[in-house]
Amino acid sequence: MAQLEDALRIRHFRRLPSSEEFSAEIEPSNVPAVFYGAIKGWEAISKWNPSNGGLDYLQERAGSAVVEAMLSKSAPVFYGDLRSHERVPVPFSTFITSCKSYQKEASTSNKKDMDMELAYSKEEQTSLLDIPDFIYLAQVPILSAKIEETCPLENLRGDLEMPNFLGNNTIESINLWMNRASSRSSTHYDPHHNLLCIVAGCKRVVLWPPSSSPLLYPMPVYGEASNHSAVDLVNPDFSVHGRALTSKEYSQEIVLHYGDALFIPEGWFHQVDSHDLTVAVNFWWKSCTISNMVEHMDAYYLRRILSRLVDKEMSDMLRSLEGCSKGGNHAPKTDVLKGDSYFESNDPITHAEQSILASDSLEPHELNVLYQIVSLVHENLSPSSHGEASGFTPKVSGINVDGDQKSNAAVYSSIVLNNPVASILWAVDPLALQKVILSMVNRFPRTLEALVIHMLSPTAAEVLTRKFDEMDKETTKEQQSEFYQQFYSVFDDQYAAMDSILHGKEFFSFQAFCNVLDKYLGVFVDENRTYHQKAQLRSDRSGN
């Protein structure tokens, strides 16, 4: 993935947009936007301010309410995984009293404000963990479109105003977010558009576009915290989450002060650090994209999106061959171009044979490709059994046929990176490769057969078929027919050759599919075992 595109960078507004501008230009772009001073006219700005008697006001106004709070074992970091925290009922008045106590202690001890870097040391974390009532009011409903959901803080609704630029959007919910001491929320995304409004205090928000999902390792899509990143916020383990090393390159950071509002589009990952006694309100509403999706189309959209992601993943996998092909070429060997009789004799290449090769009109670089391919086949197949198609012993397969448990990264490495045949094919111009193949048809038919039947790894099969497609674009129908007729003529069983190519191509696509499940859905699949089980099932059903 390339570095963050300019089109995805946060937009900054010193003036409030009209509802028409927001709905026509800002919201559809699905790019974050910050609106400075957007809510400074709210009564909540003055009435809720902890530094100006706001805690007394909140206690008087809604103190009798019982709210659900997050009690976290990992405080001051709050992770979305249910195993790391519990939801506990807390009288709102009790929480406000705790905030007053914290405010008083901070004032009497001349406690300095924690800066927004929030780089907690172990000692600081321990001292915060020792506070028994260190909790976080997260997503406490003030208003909800769900009839069955109670809104314990509904009395505070009158202190807020619906931002005019949200226009006719149907708000799903309005929620309160309030912390006593400095806190951090784990990296996650929301399934709705979000307008985060700072009433008091300060928040630092780090944002990643949805396309950065592979770098953030989302939790399994079937889990309770599927919208959260699995990367530990304090002590990331890069041996497990290696892609996260580059996640910072694709992130953006914005610091919000009271009165500011931040539009966070659906699907954008964000991680939030909150200053002491920060109070915020957010609005959630469904995007037009989601609102306009009809349920009976879900299966189609799922297949289309997965297909697009798989195509992208396959292209990314193949791009890694560019580095391999530059430095991974095999040195030419003069004795391998004696034709298929190489397995029976090691005599030096003759002048007559050089003339035969010259008659194929191969350019020097094409001859070098021929050298490399024939060398690889001869080096990796057993000479003693060359005469029997079943006797070849390939050393380069790229497929773990035993179905051993491997990580996707390990299989990816074996299929793509350790792939000399694919690297050679990838670097060759399609028409040049066509000439090389035709030369092999005439001079090395058994070597070509061995290459396709026994040494064509999944990546090489994918590259070869892509090269065939490129050849077809540059040749006439008659030329295409003649080439494929000659190519398949070297095989004793043409269907076996086609099956070998298609089997490798399908396995490559399946590996890309497994990578997509891992990167975007947090689902690991033992691709070797699963693929071969499915292949066996298909074979059994067909009666083979």
Coordinates of C-alpha atoms in Angstrom, one line a residue:
M1 CA 0.0 0.0 0.0
A2 CA 1.3 3.4 -0.9
Q3 CA 1.7 6.2 1.6
L4 CA -1.3 8.1 2.7
E5 CA -2.9 9.9 -0.3
D6 CA -3.4 13.6 -0.2
A7 CA -7.1 13.1 -0.9
L8 CA -7.5 11.2 2.4
R9 CA -6.0 14.0 4.6
I10 CA -8.1 15.7 7.3
R11 CA -9.9 18.8 6.1
H12 CA -9.9 21.8 8.3
F13 CA -12.8 24.3 8.5
R14 CA -12.7 27.6 10.4
R15 CA -16.2 28.4 9.2
L16 CA -19.2 26.1 9.5
P17 CA -20.4 24.6 6.2
S18 CA -24.0 24.7 5.1
S19 CA -26.0 21.6 5.2
E20 CA -25.9 21.5 1.4
E21 CA -22.1 21.7 1.4
F22 CA -21.8 19.0 4.0
S23 CA -24.1 16.6 2.4
A24 CA -22.8 17.2 -1.1
E25 CA -19.1 17.5 -0.6
I26 CA -17.9 16.7 2.9
E27 CA -19.9 13.6 3.9
P28 CA -19.7 11.7 0.6
S29 CA -15.9 12.1 0.4
N30 CA -15.6 9.8 3.5
V31 CA -12.6 11.9 4.7
P32 CA -12.4 13.3 8.3
A33 CA -13.0 17.0 8.8
V34 CA -12.5 19.2 11.8
F35 CA -14.8 22.2 12.5
Y36 CA -13.1 24.6 14.8
G37 CA -15.4 26.3 17.3
A38 CA -18.4 24.5 15.9
I39 CA -20.3 24.1 19.2
K40 CA -19.1 27.1 21.2
G41 CA -22.7 28.4 21.2
W42 CA -24.0 25.4 23.1
E43 CA -25.2 26.0 26.7
A44 CA -23.3 22.9 27.7
I45 CA -20.0 24.7 27.0
S46 CA -20.5 27.0 29.9
K47 CA -22.8 24.9 32.1
W48 CA -20.7 21.6 32.0
N49 CA -17.3 23.1 32.4
P50 CA -15.6 21.3 35.4
S51 CA -13.4 24.4 35.9
N52 CA -16.5 26.6 36.3
G53 CA -18.9 24.7 38.5
G54 CA -19.9 22.3 35.8
L55 CA -19.6 19.2 38.0
D56 CA -22.1 20.7 40.5
Y57 CA -24.5 21.5 37.6
L58 CA -24.3 17.9 36.1
Q59 CA -24.8 16.4 39.6
E60 CA -27.8 18.5 40.2
R61 CA -29.3 18.0 36.7
A62 CA -28.8 14.3 36.3
G63 CA -27.3 13.0 39.6
S64 CA -30.2 10.6 40.2
A65 CA -29.4 8.7 37.0
V66 CA -27.7 5.3 37.0
V67 CA -25.3 5.0 34.1
E68 CA -23.2 2.1 32.7
A69 CA -19.5 2.7 33.0
M70 CA -16.4 0.8 31.8
L71 CA -14.3 -0.6 34.6
S72 CA -11.0 -1.6 33.1
K73 CA -8.2 -3.8 34.3
S74 CA -5.8 -2.0 31.9
A75 CA -6.7 1.5 33.0
P76 CA -5.8 4.2 32.0
V77 CA -6.0 2.3 28.6
F78 CA -9.5 1.1 27.7
Y79 CA -9.6 -1.8 25.2
G80 CA -12.8 -2.8 23.4
D81 CA -12.3 -6.5 24.1
L82 CA -14.8 -7.6 26.7
R83 CA -12.1 -9.7 28.4
S84 CA -10.3 -6.6 29.4
H85 CA -13.1 -4.6 31.0
E86 CA -16.6 -5.0 32.4
R87 CA -19.6 -2.8 32.2
V88 CA -20.8 -1.8 35.6
P89 CA -23.8 0.3 36.8
V90 CA -22.7 3.4 38.6
P91 CA -24.9 6.3 40.0
F92 CA -24.0 9.3 37.9
S93 CA -23.8 11.3 41.2
T94 CA -21.1 8.9 42.5
F95 CA -19.1 9.4 39.4
I96 CA -19.4 13.2 39.6
T97 CA -18.4 13.1 43.3
S98 CA -15.3 11.0 42.2
C99 CA -14.5 13.7 39.6
K100 CA -14.8 16.4 42.2
S101 CA -12.4 14.6 44.6
Y102 CA -9.9 14.1 41.8
Q103 CA -10.2 17.8 40.8
K104 CA -9.7 18.9 44.5
E105 CA -6.6 16.6 44.9
A106 CA -5.1 17.9 41.7
S107 CA -5.7 21.5 42.8
T108 CA -4.2 21.1 46.3
S109 CA -1.2 19.1 45.1
N110 CA -0.4 21.6 42.3
K111 CA -0.7 18.6 39.9
K112 CA 0.5 19.6 36.5
D113 CA -1.7 18.8 33.5
M114 CA -0.6 15.7 31.7
D115 CA 0.4 16.6 28.2
M116 CA -1.3 15.2 25.2
E117 CA 1.5 12.8 24.4
L118 CA 0.3 10.6 27.3
A119 CA 3.4 8.5 27.2
Y120 CA 2.7 6.7 30.5
S121 CA 5.6 5.2 32.4
K122 CA 5.1 2.0 34.3
E123 CA 5.1 3.9 37.6
E124 CA 2.4 6.3 36.3
Q125 CA 0.3 3.4 35.1
T126 CA 0.6 1.6 38.4
S127 CA -0.5 4.7 40.4
L128 CA -3.6 5.1 38.2
L129 CA -4.4 1.4 38.5
D130 CA -4.3 1.8 42.2
I131 CA -7.3 4.1 42.1
P132 CA -10.3 1.7 42.7
D133 CA -12.9 3.9 41.1
F134 CA -10.9 4.6 37.9
I135 CA -13.7 4.2 35.4
Y136 CA -14.7 5.7 32.1
L137 CA -18.2 6.8 31.0
A138 CA -18.2 5.7 27.4
Q139 CA -21.2 5.9 25.1
V140 CA -23.8 6.8 27.7
P141 CA -27.0 7.6 25.8
I142 CA -28.5 11.1 25.9
L143 CA -30.8 10.3 22.9
S144 CA -31.3 7.0 21.0
A145 CA -33.4 6.1 18.1
K146 CA -33.8 2.6 19.5
I147 CA -37.1 2.3 21.3
E148 CA -35.9 -0.4 23.6
E149 CA -32.8 1.6 24.8
T150 CA -33.2 3.8 27.9
C151 CA -31.4 7.2 27.9
P152 CA -30.4 7.9 31.5
L153 CA -28.9 11.3 30.7
E154 CA -31.9 12.5 28.6
N155 CA -32.2 15.5 31.0
L156 CA -29.0 16.9 29.5
R157 CA -30.4 17.0 25.9
G158 CA -31.6 20.6 26.3
D159 CA -28.0 21.9 26.7
L160 CA -27.1 20.6 23.3
E161 CA -27.9 21.8 19.8
M162 CA -28.1 19.8 16.6
P163 CA -25.4 21.2 14.3
N164 CA -27.1 22.9 11.4
F165 CA -24.8 21.3 8.8
L166 CA -26.0 17.8 9.7
G167 CA -29.2 18.9 7.9
N168 CA -31.8 16.2 7.5
N169 CA -29.6 13.3 8.7
T170 CA -31.5 10.9 11.0
I171 CA -29.5 10.7 14.2
E172 CA -29.2 7.2 15.6
S173 CA -27.9 8.3 19.0
I174 CA -26.3 11.1 21.0
N175 CA -23.9 9.9 23.7
L176 CA -21.8 11.3 26.6
W177 CA -18.1 10.5 27.0
M178 CA -16.5 11.6 30.2
N179 CA -13.3 10.6 32.0
R180 CA -12.0 11.4 35.5
A181 CA -8.3 11.1 34.9
S182 CA -6.4 11.0 31.6
S183 CA -7.3 8.0 29.6
R184 CA -6.8 6.2 26.3
S185 CA -9.2 4.3 24.1
S186 CA -8.0 1.5 21.9
T187 CA -7.8 1.7 18.1
H188 CA -11.2 1.0 16.6
Y189 CA -13.7 2.0 13.9
D190 CA -17.4 2.8 14.1
P191 CA -20.2 1.4 11.9
H192 CA -21.8 4.8 11.6
H193 CA -20.7 8.3 10.7
N194 CA -19.6 10.1 13.8
L195 CA -19.4 13.8 14.9
L196 CA -17.3 14.0 18.0
C197 CA -17.8 17.3 19.9
I198 CA -15.6 18.5 22.7
V199 CA -17.6 20.2 25.5
A200 CA -14.7 20.5 28.0
G201 CA -11.1 19.5 28.1
C202 CA -9.0 18.2 25.3
K203 CA -8.7 15.1 23.1
R204 CA -6.0 13.9 20.8
V205 CA -7.3 11.7 18.0
V206 CA -5.2 9.5 15.7
L207 CA -6.9 8.4 12.5
W208 CA -6.3 5.7 9.8
P209 CA -8.3 5.2 6.6
P210 CA -10.2 1.9 6.2
S211 CA -7.6 0.8 3.7
S212 CA -5.1 0.7 6.5
S213 CA -7.0 -2.2 8.1
P214 CA -4.2 -4.8 7.3
L215 CA -1.7 -2.7 9.3
L216 CA -4.0 -2.6 12.3
Y217 CA -5.0 -6.3 12.6
P218 CA -8.7 -6.0 13.2
M219 CA -10.2 -8.5 15.6
P220 CA -12.0 -11.5 14.1
V221 CA -15.2 -10.3 12.4
Y222 CA -17.2 -12.9 14.3
G223 CA -16.1 -11.7 17.7
E224 CA -17.6 -9.3 20.1
A225 CA -14.9 -6.6 19.5
S226 CA -14.7 -7.0 15.8
N227 CA -14.3 -3.3 15.2
H228 CA -11.2 -3.1 17.4
S229 CA -7.5 -3.5 16.5
A230 CA -5.7 -6.5 18.1
V231 CA -2.4 -4.5 18.4
D232 CA -1.6 -3.7 22.0
L233 CA -1.6 0.1 22.5
V234 CA 1.1 0.2 25.2
N235 CA 3.4 -2.8 24.4
P236 CA 2.8 -3.8 20.7
D237 CA 4.4 -7.2 19.8
F238 CA 5.8 -6.6 16.3
S239 CA 6.8 -10.3 16.1
V240 CA 3.1 -11.1 16.0
H241 CA 1.8 -7.9 14.4
G242 CA 4.7 -7.1 12.0
R243 CA 2.6 -5.0 9.6
A244 CA 1.8 -2.6 12.4
L245 CA 5.4 -1.3 12.3
T246 CA 4.5 0.9 9.3
S247 CA 1.0 1.9 10.6
K248 CA 2.2 5.3 11.8
E249 CA 3.1 6.3 8.2
Y250 CA -0.6 6.1 7.3
S251 CA -2.0 7.8 10.3
Q252 CA -3.0 11.4 11.0
E253 CA -3.3 13.3 14.2
I254 CA -5.6 16.1 15.4
V255 CA -5.9 17.7 18.8
L256 CA -9.4 18.9 19.7
H257 CA -10.2 21.6 22.3
Y258 CA -13.5 22.6 23.8
G259 CA -15.9 23.9 21.1
D260 CA -14.3 21.8 18.3
A261 CA -16.1 19.1 16.4
L262 CA -14.5 16.3 14.3
F263 CA -16.3 14.4 11.6
I264 CA -15.1 10.7 11.6
P265 CA -16.5 8.8 8.7
E266 CA -17.7 5.3 9.1
G267 CA -14.9 2.7 8.9
W268 CA -12.1 5.1 9.8
F269 CA -10.0 3.6 12.6
H270 CA -9.3 6.1 15.4
Q271 CA -7.5 6.0 18.7
V272 CA -8.4 8.7 21.3
D273 CA -6.4 10.1 24.2
S274 CA -8.4 12.2 26.7
H275 CA -7.1 14.8 29.1
D276 CA -8.2 14.9 32.7
L277 CA -11.9 15.7 33.2
T278 CA -12.7 15.8 29.5
V279 CA -16.4 15.9 28.5
A280 CA -17.5 15.1 25.0
V281 CA -20.7 14.3 23.1
N282 CA -21.0 12.5 19.9
F283 CA -23.7 12.1 17.2
W284 CA -24.0 8.9 15.2
W285 CA -26.0 8.5 12.0
K286 CA -26.1 6.0 9.2
S287 CA -24.3 6.9 6.0
C288 CA -26.2 7.1 2.7
T289 CA -24.2 4.1 1.5
I290 CA -25.4 1.9 4.3
S291 CA -28.9 3.4 4.4
N292 CA -29.4 2.7 0.7
M293 CA -28.2 -0.9 0.8
V294 CA -31.1 -3.4 0.5
E295 CA -30.7 -6.6 2.4
H296 CA -31.3 -9.0 -0.6
M297 CA -28.2 -7.5 -2.3
D298 CA -25.8 -8.2 0.7
A299 CA -24.6 -11.5 -0.8
Y300 CA -23.8 -9.9 -4.1
Y301 CA -22.0 -6.9 -2.5
L302 CA -20.0 -9.3 -0.3
R303 CA -18.8 -11.3 -3.3
R304 CA -18.0 -8.2 -5.3
I305 CA -16.0 -6.6 -2.5
L306 CA -14.2 -9.8 -1.6
S307 CA -13.4 -10.3 -5.3
R308 CA -12.0 -6.7 -5.6
L309 CA -9.9 -7.2 -2.4
V310 CA -8.6 -10.5 -3.7
D311 CA -7.6 -9.0 -7.0
K312 CA -5.8 -6.2 -5.2
E313 CA -4.0 -8.7 -2.9
M314 CA -2.9 -10.8 -5.9
S315 CA -1.4 -7.8 -7.6
D316 CA 0.4 -6.9 -4.3
M317 CA 1.8 -10.4 -4.1
L318 CA 3.0 -10.3 -7.6
R319 CA 4.6 -6.9 -7.2
S320 CA 7.0 -8.5 -4.7
L321 CA 8.5 -10.4 -7.5
E322 CA 10.0 -7.2 -8.9
G323 CA 12.7 -7.2 -6.3
C324 CA 13.3 -10.9 -6.6
S325 CA 13.7 -10.8 -10.3
K326 CA 16.4 -8.1 -10.2
G327 CA 18.9 -10.1 -8.1
G328 CA 17.7 -13.6 -8.3
N329 CA 18.6 -14.7 -11.9
H330 CA 20.4 -18.0 -12.2
A331 CA 23.7 -17.8 -14.0
P332 CA 23.6 -19.3 -17.5
K333 CA 25.1 -22.8 -18.0
T334 CA 26.4 -23.7 -21.4
D335 CA 25.8 -27.5 -20.9
V336 CA 22.1 -27.2 -20.4
L337 CA 21.3 -26.1 -23.9
K338 CA 22.2 -29.4 -25.5
G339 CA 18.5 -30.3 -25.6
D340 CA 16.8 -32.9 -23.6
S341 CA 19.7 -35.3 -24.2
Y342 CA 21.5 -33.5 -21.4
F343 CA 20.2 -36.1 -19.0
E344 CA 22.1 -38.8 -20.9
S345 CA 25.3 -37.0 -21.9
N346 CA 27.5 -34.3 -20.5
D347 CA 29.4 -33.5 -23.6
P348 CA 30.1 -29.8 -24.3
I349 CA 27.6 -28.0 -26.5
T350 CA 28.5 -28.3 -30.2
H351 CA 28.8 -25.6 -32.8
A352 CA 26.0 -27.2 -34.7
E353 CA 23.7 -27.0 -31.7
Q354 CA 24.6 -23.3 -31.3
S355 CA 23.6 -22.8 -34.9
I356 CA 20.3 -24.5 -34.2
L357 CA 19.6 -22.2 -31.3
A358 CA 20.5 -19.2 -33.5
S359 CA 18.0 -20.4 -36.1
D360 CA 15.2 -19.7 -33.5
S361 CA 16.0 -16.0 -33.9
L362 CA 16.4 -15.5 -30.1
E363 CA 17.8 -12.2 -29.0
P364 CA 20.6 -12.3 -26.4
H365 CA 18.3 -11.5 -23.5
E366 CA 15.8 -14.1 -24.7
L367 CA 18.6 -16.7 -24.9
N368 CA 19.5 -15.8 -21.4
V369 CA 15.9 -16.5 -20.2
L370 CA 16.0 -19.8 -22.0
Y371 CA 19.3 -20.6 -20.1
Q372 CA 17.7 -19.7 -16.8
I373 CA 14.5 -21.8 -17.3
V374 CA 16.2 -24.9 -18.6
S375 CA 18.9 -24.6 -15.8
L376 CA 16.2 -24.5 -13.1
V377 CA 14.4 -27.5 -14.5
H378 CA 17.5 -29.6 -14.8
E379 CA 18.8 -28.6 -11.4
N380 CA 15.6 -29.4 -9.6
L381 CA 14.4 -32.6 -11.3
S382 CA 16.0 -36.0 -10.8
P383 CA 18.1 -37.0 -13.9
S384 CA 17.7 -40.7 -13.2
S385 CA 14.0 -40.7 -13.7
H386 CA 13.7 -38.1 -16.5
G387 CA 12.2 -40.6 -18.9
E388 CA 9.1 -41.1 -16.7
A389 CA 6.7 -38.3 -16.1
S390 CA 5.8 -39.7 -12.7
G391 CA 9.5 -40.0 -11.7
F392 CA 10.3 -36.3 -11.4
T393 CA 11.2 -35.1 -7.9
P394 CA 10.6 -31.3 -7.8
K395 CA 12.5 -29.4 -5.2
V396 CA 10.7 -26.2 -5.8
S397 CA 6.9 -26.5 -5.3
G398 CA 5.7 -23.7 -3.2
I399 CA 2.9 -25.9 -1.9
N400 CA 2.8 -27.6 1.5
V401 CA 0.9 -30.7 0.4
D402 CA 1.0 -32.2 3.8
G403 CA -1.2 -29.4 5.2
D404 CA 1.1 -28.5 8.1
Q405 CA -0.1 -25.6 10.2
K406 CA 1.7 -22.5 8.9
S407 CA 1.0 -18.8 9.3
N408 CA -0.3 -16.9 6.2
A409 CA 3.0 -15.0 6.2
A410 CA 5.1 -18.2 6.1
V411 CA 3.0 -19.7 3.2
Y412 CA 3.1 -16.3 1.4
S413 CA 6.9 -16.4 1.6
S414 CA 7.2 -19.9 0.2
I415 CA 4.6 -19.2 -2.5
V416 CA 5.8 -15.8 -3.7
L417 CA 9.3 -14.9 -2.5
N418 CA 11.1 -18.3 -2.9
N419 CA 9.9 -18.6 -6.5
P420 CA 12.7 -18.5 -9.1
V421 CA 10.5 -19.7 -12.0
A422 CA 7.9 -17.0 -11.3
S423 CA 10.6 -14.4 -11.0
I424 CA 12.0 -15.2 -14.4
L425 CA 8.6 -15.2 -16.1
W426 CA 7.6 -12.0 -14.4
A427 CA 10.6 -10.1 -15.8
V428 CA 10.1 -11.1 -19.4
D429 CA 8.2 -9.2 -22.1
P430 CA 5.2 -11.4 -23.1
L431 CA 6.2 -11.6 -26.8
A432 CA 9.8 -12.5 -25.8
L433 CA 8.5 -15.2 -23.5
Q434 CA 6.4 -16.5 -26.4
K435 CA 9.6 -16.9 -28.5
V436 CA 11.3 -18.7 -25.6
I437 CA 8.4 -21.1 -25.2
L438 CA 8.3 -21.9 -28.9
S439 CA 12.1 -22.6 -28.8
M440 CA 11.5 -25.0 -26.0
V441 CA 8.7 -26.6 -28.0
N442 CA 11.2 -27.3 -30.8
R443 CA 14.4 -28.0 -28.8
F444 CA 13.3 -28.9 -25.2
P445 CA 9.8 -30.4 -25.3
R446 CA 10.4 -32.7 -22.3
T447 CA 11.9 -29.9 -20.3
L448 CA 8.9 -27.7 -21.1
E449 CA 6.6 -30.6 -20.1
A450 CA 8.5 -31.1 -16.8
L451 CA 8.3 -27.3 -16.1
V452 CA 4.6 -27.1 -16.5
I453 CA 3.6 -30.5 -14.9
H454 CA 6.1 -30.6 -12.0
M455 CA 7.7 -27.2 -11.4
L456 CA 5.0 -24.6 -12.0
S457 CA 4.3 -23.2 -8.6
P458 CA 1.1 -21.4 -7.8
T459 CA 2.7 -18.0 -8.4
A460 CA 4.4 -19.1 -11.6
A461 CA 1.0 -20.5 -12.9
E462 CA -0.6 -17.1 -12.2
V463 CA 2.3 -15.2 -13.9
L464 CA 2.3 -17.5 -16.9
T465 CA -1.5 -17.1 -17.5
R466 CA -1.1 -13.3 -17.1
K467 CA 1.7 -13.4 -19.7
F468 CA -0.6 -15.5 -22.0
D469 CA -3.3 -12.8 -21.6
E470 CA -0.8 -10.1 -22.5
M471 CA 0.4 -12.1 -25.5
D472 CA -3.2 -12.4 -26.7
K473 CA -3.6 -8.6 -26.6
E474 CA -0.6 -8.2 -28.9
T475 CA -1.4 -11.0 -31.4
T476 CA -4.1 -11.9 -33.9
K477 CA -6.6 -14.7 -33.4
E478 CA -4.7 -16.8 -35.9
Q479 CA -1.4 -16.3 -34.2
Q480 CA -2.9 -17.1 -30.8
S481 CA -4.4 -20.4 -32.2
E482 CA -1.1 -21.4 -33.7
F483 CA 0.9 -20.7 -30.5
Y484 CA -1.4 -22.6 -28.2
Q485 CA -1.6 -25.5 -30.6
Q486 CA 2.2 -25.8 -30.5
F487 CA 2.5 -25.2 -26.8
Y488 CA 0.1 -28.0 -25.9
S489 CA 1.4 -30.4 -28.5
V490 CA 4.4 -31.3 -26.3
F491 CA 2.3 -32.8 -23.6
D492 CA 1.3 -36.5 -23.7
D493 CA -1.8 -35.5 -21.8
Q494 CA -2.9 -31.9 -22.7
Y495 CA -5.7 -32.0 -20.0
A496 CA -3.1 -32.8 -17.4
A497 CA -1.1 -29.7 -18.5
M498 CA -4.2 -27.5 -18.3
D499 CA -5.1 -28.9 -14.9
S500 CA -1.6 -28.3 -13.6
I501 CA -1.8 -24.6 -14.7
L502 CA -5.4 -24.1 -13.4
H503 CA -4.7 -25.9 -10.1
G504 CA -1.7 -23.6 -9.4
K505 CA -3.6 -20.5 -10.5
E506 CA -6.5 -21.5 -8.2
F507 CA -4.2 -22.1 -5.3
F508 CA -2.6 -18.7 -5.8
S509 CA -6.0 -17.1 -5.8
F510 CA -7.0 -19.0 -2.7
Q511 CA -3.9 -17.9 -0.9
A512 CA -4.7 -14.3 -1.8
F513 CA -8.3 -14.9 -0.5
C514 CA -6.9 -16.3 2.8
N515 CA -4.7 -13.2 3.1
V516 CA -7.7 -11.0 2.7
L517 CA -9.6 -12.9 5.4
D518 CA -6.6 -12.4 7.7
K519 CA -5.9 -8.8 6.9
Y520 CA -9.4 -7.4 6.7
L521 CA -11.5 -9.8 8.7
G522 CA -9.1 -11.1 11.3
V523 CA -9.8 -14.7 10.3
F524 CA -7.0 -17.2 9.9
V525 CA -7.5 -20.1 7.6
D526 CA -5.1 -23.1 7.3
E527 CA -5.1 -22.6 3.5
N528 CA -3.1 -25.7 2.6
R529 CA -5.3 -28.1 4.5
T530 CA -8.5 -26.4 3.5
Y531 CA -7.6 -26.1 -0.2
H532 CA -6.5 -29.7 -0.5
Q533 CA -9.6 -31.0 1.4
K534 CA -11.9 -29.0 -1.0
A535 CA -9.9 -30.3 -4.0
Q536 CA -10.3 -33.9 -2.8
L537 CA -14.0 -33.3 -2.2
R538 CA -14.5 -32.0 -5.7
S539 CA -12.6 -35.0 -7.0
D540 CA -14.7 -37.5 -5.0
R541 CA -17.9 -35.8 -6.3
S542 CA -16.8 -36.1 -9.9
G543 CA -16.0 -39.7 -9.4
N544 CA -12.3 -39.4 -10.1

